[in-house]
Coordinates of N, CA, C and O in Angstrom, one line a residue:
M1 N 35.6 84.1 92.3 CA 35.7 84.5 90.9 C 34.5 84.1 90.2 O 33.8 83.1 90.6
G2 N 34.2 84.8 89.1 CA 33.0 84.5 88.4 C 33.2 83.3 87.4 O 34.1 82.5 87.5
V3 N 32.2 83.1 86.5 CA 32.2 82.0 85.6 C 33.3 82.3 84.5 O 33.5 83.4 84.1
T4 N 33.9 81.1 84.1 CA 35.0 81.2 83.1 C 34.4 80.8 81.8 O 33.5 79.9 81.7
K5 N 35.1 81.3 80.7 CA 34.8 80.8 79.4 C 35.0 79.3 79.3 O 34.1 78.6 78.7
E6 N 36.0 78.8 79.8 CA 36.3 77.3 79.9 C 35.1 76.5 80.7 O 34.8 75.4 80.2
G7 N 34.7 77.1 81.7 CA 33.5 76.5 82.4 C 32.3 76.4 81.6 O 31.5 75.4 81.6
V8 N 32.0 77.5 80.9 CA 30.8 77.5 80.0 C 31.0 76.5 78.9 O 30.1 75.7 78.6
E9 N 32.1 76.4 78.3 CA 32.4 75.5 77.2 C 32.3 74.0 77.7 O 31.7 73.2 77.1
A10 N 32.9 73.7 78.9 CA 32.8 72.4 79.4 C 31.4 71.9 79.7 O 30.9 70.8 79.3
S11 N 30.5 72.8 80.3 CA 29.1 72.5 80.5 C 28.4 72.2 79.3 O 27.6 71.2 79.1
L12 N 28.6 73.1 78.2 CA 27.9 72.9 77.0 C 28.3 71.6 76.2 O 27.5 70.9 75.7
K13 N 29.6 71.3 76.3 CA 30.2 70.1 75.7 C 29.6 68.9 76.3 O 29.2 68.0 75.6
S14 N 29.5 68.9 77.6 CA 29.2 67.7 78.3 C 27.6 67.4 78.1 O 27.2 66.3 78.1
K15 N 26.9 68.5 78.0 CA 25.4 68.3 78.0 C 24.8 68.3 76.6 O 23.7 67.7 76.4
L16 N 25.4 69.0 75.6 CA 24.8 69.1 74.3 C 25.7 68.4 73.2 O 25.3 68.4 72.1
S17 N 26.9 67.9 73.5 CA 27.7 67.3 72.6 C 27.8 68.0 71.2 O 27.5 67.5 70.2
P18 N 28.2 69.3 71.3 CA 28.2 70.1 70.0 C 29.2 69.7 69.0 O 30.3 69.2 69.4
T19 N 28.9 69.9 67.7 CA 29.8 69.7 66.6 C 30.6 70.9 66.4 O 31.7 70.9 65.8
H20 N 30.0 72.1 66.8 CA 30.7 73.4 66.7 C 30.3 74.1 68.0 O 29.1 74.1 68.4
L21 N 31.2 74.8 68.6 CA 31.0 75.6 69.8 C 31.9 76.7 69.9 O 33.1 76.6 69.7
E22 N 31.3 78.0 70.0 CA 32.1 79.1 70.2 C 31.5 79.9 71.4 O 30.4 80.1 71.4
V23 N 32.4 80.2 72.3 CA 32.0 80.9 73.5 C 32.9 82.1 73.6 O 34.1 82.1 73.6
I24 N 32.3 83.3 73.8 CA 33.0 84.6 73.9 C 32.7 85.3 75.1 O 31.4 85.4 75.4
D25 N 33.7 85.6 75.9 CA 33.4 86.4 77.1 C 33.3 87.8 76.7 O 34.2 88.5 76.4
T26 N 32.1 88.3 76.8 CA 31.8 89.7 76.4 C 31.8 90.7 77.6 O 31.5 91.9 77.4
S27 N 32.2 90.2 78.8 CA 32.2 90.9 80.0 C 33.5 91.7 80.2 O 33.7 92.4 81.2
G28 N 34.6 91.5 79.4 CA 35.8 92.0 79.7 C 36.6 91.3 80.7 O 37.6 91.8 81.2
G29 N 36.2 90.1 80.9 CA 37.0 89.2 81.7 C 36.4 88.8 83.1 O 37.0 88.0 83.9
C30 N 35.3 89.4 83.4 CA 34.8 89.2 84.8 C 33.8 88.0 84.8 O 33.4 87.6 85.9
G31 N 33.5 87.5 83.7 CA 32.7 86.3 83.6 C 31.1 86.5 83.9 O 30.4 85.6 84.2
A32 N 30.7 87.8 83.6 CA 29.3 88.0 83.8 C 28.4 88.0 82.6 O 27.3 88.0 82.6
S33 N 29.1 88.0 81.3 CA 28.4 88.2 80.2 C 29.1 87.3 79.1 O 30.3 87.4 78.9
F34 N 28.3 86.4 78.4 CA 28.8 85.6 77.3 C 28.0 85.6 76.1 O 26.8 85.8 76.2
A35 N 28.6 85.4 75.0 CA 28.0 85.1 73.7 C 28.3 83.7 73.2 O 29.5 83.3 73.3
V36 N 27.4 83.0 72.8 CA 27.6 81.6 72.4 C 27.0 81.3 71.0 O 25.9 81.8 70.6
E37 N 27.7 80.4 70.3 CA 27.2 79.7 69.1 C 27.3 78.2 69.4 O 28.4 77.7 69.8
V38 N 26.2 77.5 69.2 CA 26.2 76.1 69.5 C 25.5 75.4 68.3 O 24.5 75.7 67.8
V39 N 26.2 74.3 67.8 CA 25.7 73.4 66.8 C 25.6 72.0 67.3 O 26.7 71.5 67.8
S40 N 24.5 71.5 67.4 CA 24.2 70.2 68.1 C 23.2 69.4 67.4 O 22.1 69.9 67.0
E41 N 23.4 68.0 67.2 CA 22.4 67.1 66.8 C 21.2 67.1 67.6 O 20.0 66.8 67.3
Q42 N 21.3 67.4 68.9 CA 20.2 67.4 69.8 C 19.1 68.4 69.6 O 18.1 68.4 70.0
F43 N 19.5 69.3 68.7 CA 18.6 70.4 68.3 C 17.6 70.0 67.2 O 16.7 70.7 66.9
E44 N 17.9 68.8 66.6 CA 17.0 68.3 65.5 C 15.6 68.3 66.0 O 15.3 67.7 67.1
G45 N 14.7 68.8 65.2 CA 13.3 68.7 65.4 C 12.7 69.7 66.5 O 11.6 69.7 66.8
K46 N 13.7 70.5 67.0 CA 13.3 71.5 68.0 C 13.2 72.9 67.4 O 13.9 73.3 66.6
R47 N 12.2 73.6 68.0 CA 12.0 75.0 67.5 C 13.2 75.9 68.3 O 13.7 75.5 69.2
L48 N 13.4 77.1 67.7 CA 14.4 77.9 68.3 C 14.3 78.2 69.7 O 15.2 78.1 70.5
L49 N 13.0 78.4 70.2 CA 12.8 78.7 71.6 C 13.2 77.5 72.4 O 13.9 77.6 73.5
E50 N 12.9 76.3 72.0 CA 13.3 75.0 72.7 C 14.8 74.9 72.7 O 15.4 74.4 73.7
R51 N 15.5 75.3 71.6 CA 17.0 75.1 71.6 C 17.5 76.1 72.6 O 18.5 75.8 73.3
H52 N 17.0 77.3 72.6 CA 17.6 78.3 73.6 C 17.4 77.8 75.0 O 18.2 78.0 75.9
R53 N 16.2 77.2 75.3 CA 16.0 76.7 76.7 C 16.9 75.5 76.9 O 17.4 75.4 78.1
M54 N 17.3 74.7 75.9 CA 18.3 73.6 76.2 C 19.6 74.2 76.6 O 20.3 73.7 77.4
V55 N 20.1 75.3 75.9 CA 21.3 76.0 76.2 C 21.2 76.5 77.6 O 22.1 76.3 78.4
N56 N 20.2 77.2 77.9 CA 20.0 77.7 79.3 C 20.0 76.7 80.3 O 20.6 76.8 81.4
T57 N 19.3 75.6 80.1 CA 19.3 74.4 81.0 C 20.7 73.9 81.2 O 21.1 73.5 82.4
A58 N 21.4 73.7 80.1 CA 22.8 73.2 80.2 C 23.7 74.0 81.1 O 24.6 73.6 81.7
L59 N 23.4 75.3 81.1 CA 24.2 76.3 81.9 C 23.5 76.7 83.2 O 23.8 77.8 83.7
A60 N 22.6 76.0 83.7 CA 21.8 76.2 84.9 C 22.7 76.7 86.1 O 22.4 77.7 86.7
E61 N 23.7 76.0 86.3 CA 24.5 76.3 87.4 C 25.3 77.7 87.2 O 25.4 78.5 88.0
E62 N 25.8 77.8 85.9 CA 26.6 79.0 85.6 C 25.7 80.3 85.6 O 26.1 81.4 85.9
M63 N 24.4 80.0 85.2 CA 23.5 81.2 85.0 C 23.2 81.9 86.4 O 22.8 83.0 86.4
K64 N 23.6 81.2 87.5 CA 23.4 81.8 88.8 C 24.4 83.1 88.9 O 24.1 83.9 89.7
D65 N 25.5 83.0 88.2 CA 26.5 84.1 88.2 C 26.6 84.9 86.9 O 27.4 85.8 86.9
I66 N 26.0 84.4 85.9 CA 26.0 85.1 84.6 C 24.9 86.1 84.6 O 23.8 85.8 84.8
H67 N 25.2 87.4 84.1 CA 24.1 88.4 84.1 C 23.6 88.5 82.7 O 22.4 88.9 82.5
A68 N 24.4 88.1 81.6 CA 23.8 88.2 80.3 C 24.4 87.1 79.5 O 25.6 86.8 79.5
L69 N 23.5 86.3 78.8 CA 23.9 85.3 77.8 C 23.2 85.6 76.5 O 22.0 85.6 76.4
S70 N 24.0 85.7 75.5 CA 23.5 86.0 74.1 C 23.7 84.7 73.3 O 24.9 84.3 73.1
I71 N 22.7 84.1 72.9 CA 22.8 82.8 72.1 C 22.7 83.3 70.7 O 21.6 83.6 70.1
K72 N 23.9 83.5 70.1 CA 24.0 84.0 68.7 C 23.4 83.0 67.7 O 22.8 83.4 66.7
K73 N 23.8 81.7 67.9 CA 23.3 80.7 66.9 C 23.1 79.4 67.8 O 23.9 79.1 68.6
A74 N 21.9 78.7 67.4 CA 21.6 77.4 68.1 C 21.1 76.6 66.8 O 20.0 76.6 66.6
L75 N 22.0 75.9 66.2 CA 21.6 75.3 64.9 C 21.9 73.8 64.9 O 22.7 73.3 65.8
T76 N 21.2 73.1 64.0 CA 21.6 71.6 63.7 C 22.8 71.6 62.9 O 23.1 72.6 62.2
P77 N 23.5 70.5 62.8 CA 24.6 70.4 61.9 C 24.2 70.7 60.4 O 25.0 71.3 59.7
A78 N 23.1 70.2 59.9 CA 22.5 70.4 58.6 C 22.4 72.0 58.4 O 22.8 72.5 57.3
Q79 N 21.8 72.6 59.4 CA 21.6 74.1 59.2 C 22.9 74.8 59.2 O 23.2 75.8 58.4
W80 N 23.9 74.3 60.0 CA 25.2 74.9 60.1 C 26.0 74.7 58.7 O 26.6 75.7 58.2
N81 N 25.8 73.6 58.2 CA 26.5 73.3 56.8 C 25.9 74.2 55.8 O 26.6 74.6 54.9
Q82 N 24.5 74.4 55.8 CA 23.9 75.3 54.8 C 24.4 76.7 55.0 O 24.6 77.4 53.9
S83 N 24.5 77.1 56.2 CA 24.9 78.6 56.4 C 26.4 78.8 56.1 O 26.8 79.9 55.6
A84 N 27.2 77.7 56.0 CA 28.6 77.9 55.6 C 28.8 77.7 54.2 O 29.8 78.1 53.6
A85 N 27.7 77.3 53.4 CA 27.8 77.1 52.0 C 27.7 78.4 51.3 O 27.2 79.4 51.6

């Protein structure tokens, strides 16, 4: 079986300690394609490319079976709060 939404969530939670996390399986259930939104204090002081690399690194094992990962948002808590205002 492919990667599960729950597996992606567990890896991101354990490695990035997000204050907000949304994972959507965009593959229709086969686990080959996901879209994610991640808000983490670990992104403070990091450029967008560095944040995306952090997400990809956190999912290194899962990426062996994922064909597409769309990182919709990779924000700090302050940026997340501003976007919600």
